[in-house]
Short mmCIF file of C-alpha atoms and ligand atoms in Angstrom, two decimals:
data_model
loop_
_atom_site.label_atom_id
_atom_site.label_comp_id
_atom_site.label_asym_id
_atom_site.label_seq_id
_atom_site.Cartn_x
_atom_site.Cartn_y
_atom_site.Cartn_z
CA LEU A 1 -14.55 -17.45 -20.99
CA GLN A 2 -16.01 -14.21 -23.59
CA PRO A 3 -13.09 -13.21 -25.84
CA PHE A 4 -11.33 -9.54 -25.66
CA ASP A 5 -8.77 -7.92 -26.66
CA TYR A 6 -5.11 -6.54 -25.71
CA VAL A 7 -2.63 -4.33 -26.75
CA ARG A 8 0.21 -2.93 -24.81
CA PRO A 9 0.98 0.29 -25.36
CA ARG A 10 5.44 1.04 -24.90
CA SER A 11 4.59 4.84 -23.32
CA LEU A 12 2.00 6.86 -20.84
CA ALA A 13 1.42 9.20 -23.60
CA GLU A 14 0.17 5.81 -25.75
CA VAL A 15 -1.94 4.79 -22.61
CA ALA A 16 -3.27 7.62 -22.01
CA GLN A 17 -5.16 8.19 -26.42
CA LEU A 18 -5.81 4.67 -25.59
CA LEU A 19 -7.77 5.90 -22.24
CA GLU A 20 -8.69 8.26 -24.38
CA GLU A 21 -11.21 5.52 -26.05
CA ALA A 22 -12.02 3.76 -23.31
CA ASP A 23 -15.29 2.55 -22.48
CA ALA A 24 -17.13 0.79 -18.94
CA GLN A 25 -15.96 -2.49 -20.64
CA THR A 26 -11.61 -1.74 -20.85
CA CYS A 27 -9.45 -2.28 -17.97
CA ILE A 28 -5.61 -1.80 -17.33
CA LEU A 29 -4.10 -4.56 -16.99
CA ALA A 30 -1.20 -4.87 -13.90
CA GLY A 31 -0.12 -7.69 -12.78
CA GLY A 32 -3.05 -9.52 -13.09
CA THR A 33 -3.41 -10.94 -9.71
CA HIS A 34 -6.92 -9.86 -9.07
CA LEU A 35 -7.79 -8.52 -11.81
CA LEU A 36 -7.68 -12.67 -13.95
CA PRO A 37 -9.26 -14.45 -11.36
CA GLU A 38 -12.21 -11.35 -11.76
CA ILE A 39 -11.84 -12.19 -15.51
CA GLU A 40 -11.92 -16.28 -15.00
CA LEU A 41 -14.44 -16.16 -12.52
CA GLY A 42 -16.79 -13.94 -15.23
CA ARG A 43 -17.54 -11.15 -12.82
CA ILE A 44 -15.37 -8.81 -14.83
CA ARG A 45 -16.71 -9.26 -18.37
CA PRO A 46 -13.68 -6.71 -20.31
CA ARG A 47 -13.17 -6.53 -24.17
CA LEU A 48 -10.29 -4.96 -23.81
CA LEU A 49 -6.95 -4.88 -22.14
CA ILE A 50 -4.35 -2.69 -21.65
CA ASP A 51 -1.09 -3.35 -20.36
CA ILE A 52 0.33 -0.89 -18.76
CA LYS A 53 3.65 -2.63 -18.25
CA ALA A 54 5.70 -1.70 -20.98
CA ALA A 55 5.62 1.82 -20.44
CA PRO A 56 8.47 3.00 -18.55
CA GLU A 57 7.09 6.14 -17.07
CA LEU A 58 5.00 3.19 -14.51
CA ASN A 59 8.07 1.08 -14.21
CA GLU A 60 10.08 4.23 -12.48
CA LEU A 61 12.22 3.57 -8.94
CA ARG A 62 14.26 6.07 -8.37
CA TYR A 63 15.14 7.84 -5.25
CA THR A 64 16.94 11.12 -4.31
CA ASN A 65 17.37 12.98 -1.19
CA SER A 66 15.11 16.54 -2.01
CA GLU A 67 12.39 13.93 -3.63
CA GLY A 68 12.54 11.34 -1.97
CA LEU A 69 11.19 7.66 -3.33
CA THR A 70 9.42 7.43 -6.85
CA LEU A 71 7.60 4.30 -7.22
CA GLY A 72 5.94 3.45 -10.94
CA ALA A 73 2.48 2.29 -10.02
CA ALA A 74 3.41 -0.84 -12.25
CA ILE A 75 6.33 -2.01 -10.33
CA PRO A 76 5.98 -5.43 -9.22
CA ILE A 77 6.20 -5.93 -5.41
CA SER A 78 9.98 -7.94 -5.54
CA GLN A 79 11.36 -5.09 -6.99
CA LEU A 80 10.86 -3.09 -3.76
CA LEU A 81 13.27 -5.89 -2.27
CA THR A 82 16.32 -5.44 -4.30
CA SER A 83 16.92 -1.23 -4.05
CA PRO A 84 19.32 -0.45 -1.90
CA GLU A 85 17.04 2.90 -1.30
CA VAL A 86 13.85 1.29 -0.61
CA ARG A 87 16.31 -0.54 2.63
CA ARG A 88 17.94 2.20 4.02
CA HIS A 89 15.31 4.90 4.01
CA TYR A 90 11.66 3.16 3.76
CA PRO A 91 12.62 -0.67 5.73
CA LEU A 92 8.86 -0.86 6.36
CA LEU A 93 7.84 -1.37 2.90
CA GLN A 94 11.03 -4.38 2.60
CA GLU A 95 9.13 -6.19 5.90
CA VAL A 96 5.65 -5.68 3.82
CA ALA A 97 6.71 -7.16 0.40
CA ARG A 98 8.64 -9.73 2.22
CA ILE A 99 5.86 -11.79 3.76
CA TRP A 100 3.66 -11.45 0.08
CA GLY A 101 1.55 -14.43 -1.44
CA SER A 102 4.61 -16.15 -2.87
CA VAL A 103 7.52 -15.00 -4.98
CA GLN A 104 5.91 -16.08 -7.64
CA VAL A 105 3.02 -13.62 -7.17
CA ARG A 106 5.34 -10.91 -5.75
CA ASN A 107 7.11 -11.25 -9.48
CA ARG A 108 3.34 -10.60 -10.51
CA ALA A 109 2.19 -8.15 -8.56
CA THR A 110 2.72 -4.44 -8.91
CA VAL A 111 2.35 -1.44 -6.19
CA GLY A 112 -0.19 0.40 -8.94
CA GLY A 113 -2.63 -2.57 -8.96
CA ASN A 114 -2.42 -3.54 -4.59
CA ILE A 115 -3.73 0.62 -4.12
CA CYS A 116 -6.31 0.67 -7.52
CA GLN A 117 -7.09 -2.55 -6.70
CA ALA A 118 -8.30 -0.52 -3.12
CA SER A 119 -8.52 -3.52 -0.26
CA PRO A 120 -9.57 -2.77 2.66
CA ALA A 121 -6.68 -5.58 3.62
CA ALA A 122 -3.67 -4.20 1.17
CA ASP A 123 -1.19 -4.14 3.19
CA MET A 124 1.02 -2.39 0.55
CA VAL A 125 -1.37 0.51 1.32
CA THR A 126 -0.89 0.22 4.71
CA ALA A 127 2.91 0.62 4.56
CA LEU A 128 2.74 3.67 1.94
CA LEU A 129 0.20 5.88 4.60
CA CYS A 130 2.59 5.99 6.80
CA PHE A 131 5.05 7.62 4.71
CA ASP A 132 2.69 9.92 3.57
CA ALA A 133 2.29 8.54 0.03
CA GLU A 134 1.22 11.37 -2.57
CA CYS A 135 -0.52 9.34 -6.12
CA ARG A 136 0.37 10.80 -9.62
CA ILE A 137 -2.33 10.96 -12.01
CA PHE A 138 -2.66 10.70 -15.98
CA GLY A 139 -5.91 11.04 -17.70
CA PRO A 140 -7.96 12.74 -20.52
CA GLU A 141 -7.97 16.31 -19.13
CA GLY A 142 -3.73 15.92 -17.71
CA GLU A 143 -1.32 15.11 -14.77
CA ARG A 144 -3.26 15.61 -10.88
CA TRP A 145 -2.18 14.70 -7.40
CA THR A 146 -3.76 13.38 -4.52
CA PRO A 147 -2.54 11.96 -0.80
CA LEU A 148 -2.97 8.23 -0.83
CA GLU A 149 -5.65 8.86 2.09
CA ARG A 150 -7.80 10.91 -0.63
CA PHE A 151 -7.70 8.30 -3.06
CA LEU A 152 -9.20 5.66 -1.16
CA LEU A 153 -12.61 5.97 -1.02
CA GLY A 154 -13.47 2.33 0.16
CA PRO A 155 -13.97 -1.46 -0.71
CA GLY A 156 -13.26 -1.34 -4.32
CA ARG A 157 -13.25 2.59 -4.90
CA THR A 158 -11.02 5.29 -5.41
CA ALA A 159 -10.93 8.69 -6.27
CA LEU A 160 -9.79 7.24 -10.23
CA LYS A 161 -11.77 9.07 -12.43
CA PRO A 162 -12.69 7.51 -15.73
CA ASN A 163 -10.11 7.44 -18.14
CA GLU A 164 -7.29 8.05 -15.83
CA VAL A 165 -4.91 6.08 -14.51
CA LEU A 166 -1.79 5.77 -11.60
CA VAL A 167 1.45 6.41 -13.62
CA SER A 168 3.42 6.69 -9.53
CA VAL A 169 3.26 7.32 -5.65
CA ARG A 170 5.98 9.55 -4.22
CA LEU A 171 7.18 8.60 -1.03
CA PRO A 172 9.01 12.76 0.32
CA SER A 173 12.15 11.73 1.73
CA LEU A 174 12.93 11.45 5.58
CA GLY A 175 15.66 13.33 6.87
CA GLY A 176 16.79 10.25 9.60
CA LYS A 177 16.97 7.36 10.68
CA SER A 178 13.89 5.41 9.11
CA VAL A 179 12.65 1.74 11.22
CA GLY A 180 9.17 0.34 10.33
CA ALA A 181 7.61 -2.75 11.06
CA TYR A 182 4.99 -4.38 10.42
CA ARG A 183 2.28 -7.43 12.72
CA PHE A 184 -0.25 -9.07 11.32
CA VAL A 185 -2.42 -12.08 11.57
CA ARG A 186 -3.64 -13.64 8.56
CA LYS A 187 -6.12 -16.80 8.33
CA GLY A 188 -4.63 -20.64 8.23
CA LYS A 189 -1.50 -21.90 6.53
CA GLY A 190 -0.89 -20.13 3.16
CA GLY A 191 -3.07 -17.40 4.32
CA HIS A 192 -3.22 -14.32 2.09
CA VAL A 193 -5.87 -12.07 3.36
CA THR A 194 -4.52 -9.85 5.99
CA LEU A 195 -7.69 -9.93 8.58
CA ALA A 196 -6.03 -6.91 10.36
CA GLY A 197 -3.01 -5.52 10.66
CA VAL A 198 -1.15 -2.67 11.66
CA ALA A 199 2.46 -0.99 10.33
CA VAL A 200 3.94 1.41 11.88
CA ARG A 201 7.74 3.69 10.93
CA ALA A 202 9.36 6.73 13.13
CA VAL A 203 12.02 9.13 12.11
CA ALA A 204 14.52 9.40 14.65
CA ILE A 205 14.95 13.33 15.90
CA SER A 206 16.85 12.07 19.09
CA HIS A 207 17.48 9.23 22.18
CA GLY A 208 13.40 7.84 22.61
CA VAL A 209 12.14 11.12 20.41
CA ALA A 210 11.12 10.92 16.72
CA SER A 211 8.31 11.15 13.91
CA TRP A 212 6.05 8.47 14.73
CA ARG A 213 3.09 6.70 11.40
CA MET A 214 1.05 4.22 12.37
CA ALA A 215 -1.62 2.86 9.75
CA LEU A 216 -3.98 0.02 10.15
CA ALA A 217 -5.10 -3.32 7.57
CA GLY A 218 -8.20 -5.02 7.44
CA LEU A 219 -9.70 -2.77 10.27
CA ALA A 220 -12.43 0.05 8.46
CA SER A 221 -13.45 -0.08 4.99
CA SER A 222 -10.22 1.70 3.51
CA PRO A 223 -6.94 1.40 5.36
CA LYS A 224 -6.31 3.97 7.10
CA ARG A 225 -4.24 6.34 9.26
CA VAL A 226 -4.32 6.12 13.53
CA SER A 227 -2.93 9.80 14.67
CA GLU A 228 -4.11 9.89 17.26
CA ALA A 229 -1.34 7.31 18.57
CA GLU A 230 1.20 8.90 16.69
CA HIS A 231 0.12 12.54 18.42
CA ILE A 232 0.90 10.36 21.56
CA LEU A 233 4.01 8.61 20.49
CA GLU A 234 5.49 11.88 19.77
CA ALA A 235 4.90 14.09 22.31
CA GLY A 236 8.18 13.24 24.54
CA GLU A 237 10.33 10.13 25.11
CA LEU A 238 9.19 6.96 24.55
CA ASN A 239 8.25 4.65 27.69
CA GLU A 240 5.87 2.29 29.26
CA HIS A 241 2.45 4.53 29.45
CA ALA A 242 2.52 6.42 26.01
CA ILE A 243 3.12 2.83 24.02
CA HIS A 244 -0.49 1.58 25.74
CA ARG A 245 -1.87 4.54 25.17
CA ALA A 246 -1.39 4.55 21.59
CA ALA A 247 -2.15 0.92 21.40
CA GLN A 248 -5.63 1.67 22.48
CA LYS A 249 -5.74 4.44 20.06
CA ALA A 250 -5.36 1.66 17.28
CA ALA A 251 -8.26 0.05 18.60
CA ASP A 252 -10.60 3.24 18.96
CA ALA A 253 -10.03 3.55 14.79
CA ALA A 254 -11.31 0.11 14.23
CA GLU A 255 -14.45 0.26 12.72
CA PRO A 256 -14.24 -3.79 11.73
CA ILE A 257 -16.64 -5.76 9.63
CA ASP A 258 -17.60 -9.70 10.14
CA ASP A 259 -16.52 -11.30 7.01
CA ALA A 260 -16.46 -15.18 6.18
CA ARG A 261 -12.75 -14.54 7.20
CA ALA A 262 -13.55 -13.25 10.64
CA SER A 263 -16.22 -11.54 13.15
CA ALA A 264 -15.30 -7.95 13.53
CA ARG A 265 -15.58 -8.66 17.80
CA TYR A 266 -11.87 -10.79 16.47
CA ARG A 267 -10.65 -8.06 14.50
CA ALA A 268 -11.24 -5.11 17.00
CA ALA A 269 -9.38 -7.61 19.90
CA LEU A 270 -6.88 -7.73 17.11
CA ALA A 271 -6.19 -3.67 16.98
CA PRO A 272 -4.18 -2.90 20.12
CA VAL A 273 -1.92 -6.14 20.48
CA LEU A 274 -0.58 -5.89 16.66
CA ALA A 275 -0.09 -2.08 16.99
CA GLU A 276 1.77 -2.54 20.53
CA ARG A 277 4.00 -5.03 18.70
CA SER A 278 4.70 -3.02 15.60
CA ILE A 279 5.18 -0.12 18.57
CA ARG A 280 7.79 -1.81 20.72
CA ALA A 281 9.59 -3.67 17.54
CA VAL A 282 10.04 -0.09 15.74
CA ALA A 283 11.82 0.75 19.54
CA ARG A 284 13.91 -1.95 19.86
CA GLN A 285 15.24 -1.52 16.46
CA MET A 286 15.56 2.15 16.81
CA TRP A 287 16.72 3.04 20.20
CA GLY A 288 17.28 -0.86 21.63
CA TYR A 289 14.06 0.13 24.01
CA GLY A 290 13.09 -2.72 25.59
CA ALA A 291 16.39 -5.24 25.05
C1 FAD B 1 -1.97 -15.31 -4.23
C2 FAD B 1 -2.05 -14.41 -3.69
C3 FAD B 1 -1.34 -13.48 -3.06
C4 FAD B 1 -1.54 -12.68 -2.61
N1 FAD B 1 -0.77 -11.71 -1.57
C5 FAD B 1 -0.55 -10.33 -0.92
C6 FAD B 1 -0.15 -10.24 0.36
O1 FAD B 1 0.52 -10.87 0.78
N2 FAD B 1 -0.85 -8.70 0.29
C7 FAD B 1 -1.33 -7.81 -0.77
O2 FAD B 1 -1.85 -7.01 0.00
N3 FAD B 1 -2.22 -8.50 -1.57
C8 FAD B 1 -2.12 -9.85 -2.55
N4 FAD B 1 -2.74 -10.27 -2.79
C9 FAD B 1 -3.56 -9.85 -4.06
C10 FAD B 1 -2.81 -9.31 -5.70
O3 FAD B 1 -1.90 -9.90 -5.47
C11 FAD B 1 -2.46 -7.41 -4.67
O4 FAD B 1 -3.61 -6.62 -4.59
C12 FAD B 1 -1.68 -7.17 -6.41
O5 FAD B 1 -0.77 -5.56 -5.59
C13 FAD B 1 -2.25 -6.02 -7.27
O6 FAD B 1 -1.34 -6.18 -7.86
P1 FAD B 1 -1.60 -6.81 -9.69
O7 FAD B 1 -0.83 -5.71 -10.33
O8 FAD B 1 -1.19 -7.52 -9.48
O9 FAD B 1 -3.74 -6.09 -9.90
P2 FAD B 1 -4.09 -6.36 -10.90
O10 FAD B 1 -4.91 -7.69 -10.50
O11 FAD B 1 -3.28 -6.38 -12.32
O12 FAD B 1 -5.22 -5.20 -11.01
C14 FAD B 1 -5.90 -4.63 -10.13
C15 FAD B 1 -7.02 -3.48 -10.01
O13 FAD B 1 -6.20 -2.18 -10.74
C16 FAD B 1 -6.69 -2.40 -11.36
N5 FAD B 1 -5.07 -1.09 -11.56
C17 FAD B 1 -3.61 -1.70 -11.40
N6 FAD B 1 -2.98 -1.01 -12.14
C18 FAD B 1 -3.79 0.51 -12.38
C19 FAD B 1 -3.28 1.66 -12.43
N7 FAD B 1 -1.98 1.85 -12.58
N8 FAD B 1 -3.55 2.61 -12.99
C20 FAD B 1 -5.35 1.78 -12.65
N9 FAD B 1 -6.13 1.43 -12.04
C21 FAD B 1 -5.22 0.16 -12.15
C22 FAD B 1 -7.04 -2.69 -12.42
O14 FAD B 1 -8.12 -2.09 -13.37
C23 FAD B 1 -8.14 -3.64 -11.82
O15 FAD B 1 -8.88 -3.45 -11.90
C24 FAD B 1 -2.40 -11.78 -3.08
C25 FAD B 1 -3.53 -11.86 -4.44
C26 FAD B 1 -3.04 -13.50 -4.87
C27 FAD B 1 -3.95 -14.13 -5.90
#
């Protein structure tokens, strides 16, 4: 292991100052569940690690009716499980947090790390897309905001410029009963990489009518929204025809690839099945549909 320096700034201002002096061998360290194995394998050789976990601005978990939910980039996945506001307004986030690796990994892995790692199969990113999440970014030119959808540029690639840090994500408030479901397939017992997953959330408007969101994991170069399915589900009172058509839109939107874990064909076949299961799980919780 090549030796490296380690710093633990105590505020966002200190993080920003360190990043201004950073070079290509400076890495931001959050929970380290992705970064540390990469360093150990020699795939990343940093000279300096900036541990962002002690900066209060990156550890916020705050909900207000006007602003919605702010999740600091450095909050661990496990913290989502203990928040009453997340349980009440964004239960899909808790469903995803519960299926994360293991207790130890959940206590280390952060929300921001899941976003910045930019894995096509990132489970929390997929759930966050269902809430129109916006990313707060800080860098030498100050602060900027970008929708999560535009932050993701492909495997391992994000819209972060050199010397920028993801500070937090903001999820707008929803103004109604919110229900979510995430159906996924992983390889083997204890596997932690999602081969394919479909997240769905609905916010009730009236009986059988809701505002819907759907997003895919492991089925394209980044997690992605399926707006065509959302439009079908929002077009009127939910029925069997709409469920089948929306699930088919998930299949149409999928652009899976072959890799060591699964074939593109297998992933493509999973897309409509998982989409239908997620839609049904949401409709059952929301209205007792099909129960
Ligand atoms: C055993 C195991 C189980 C796992 N289970 C799951 C799972 O169920 N679902 C899932 O989606 N993933 C899973 N993962 C993958 C990984 O844990 C997650 O992607 C995790 O959220 C990464 O967060 P981290 O804080 O550990 O990131 P780190 O490893 O600290 O960082 C990841 C990358 O993001 C950069 N980065 C981190 N934070 C910021 C920031 N705020 N601003 C700018 N750059 C930043 C780092 O420089 C690094 O390049 C698992 C991994 C392991 C080893």
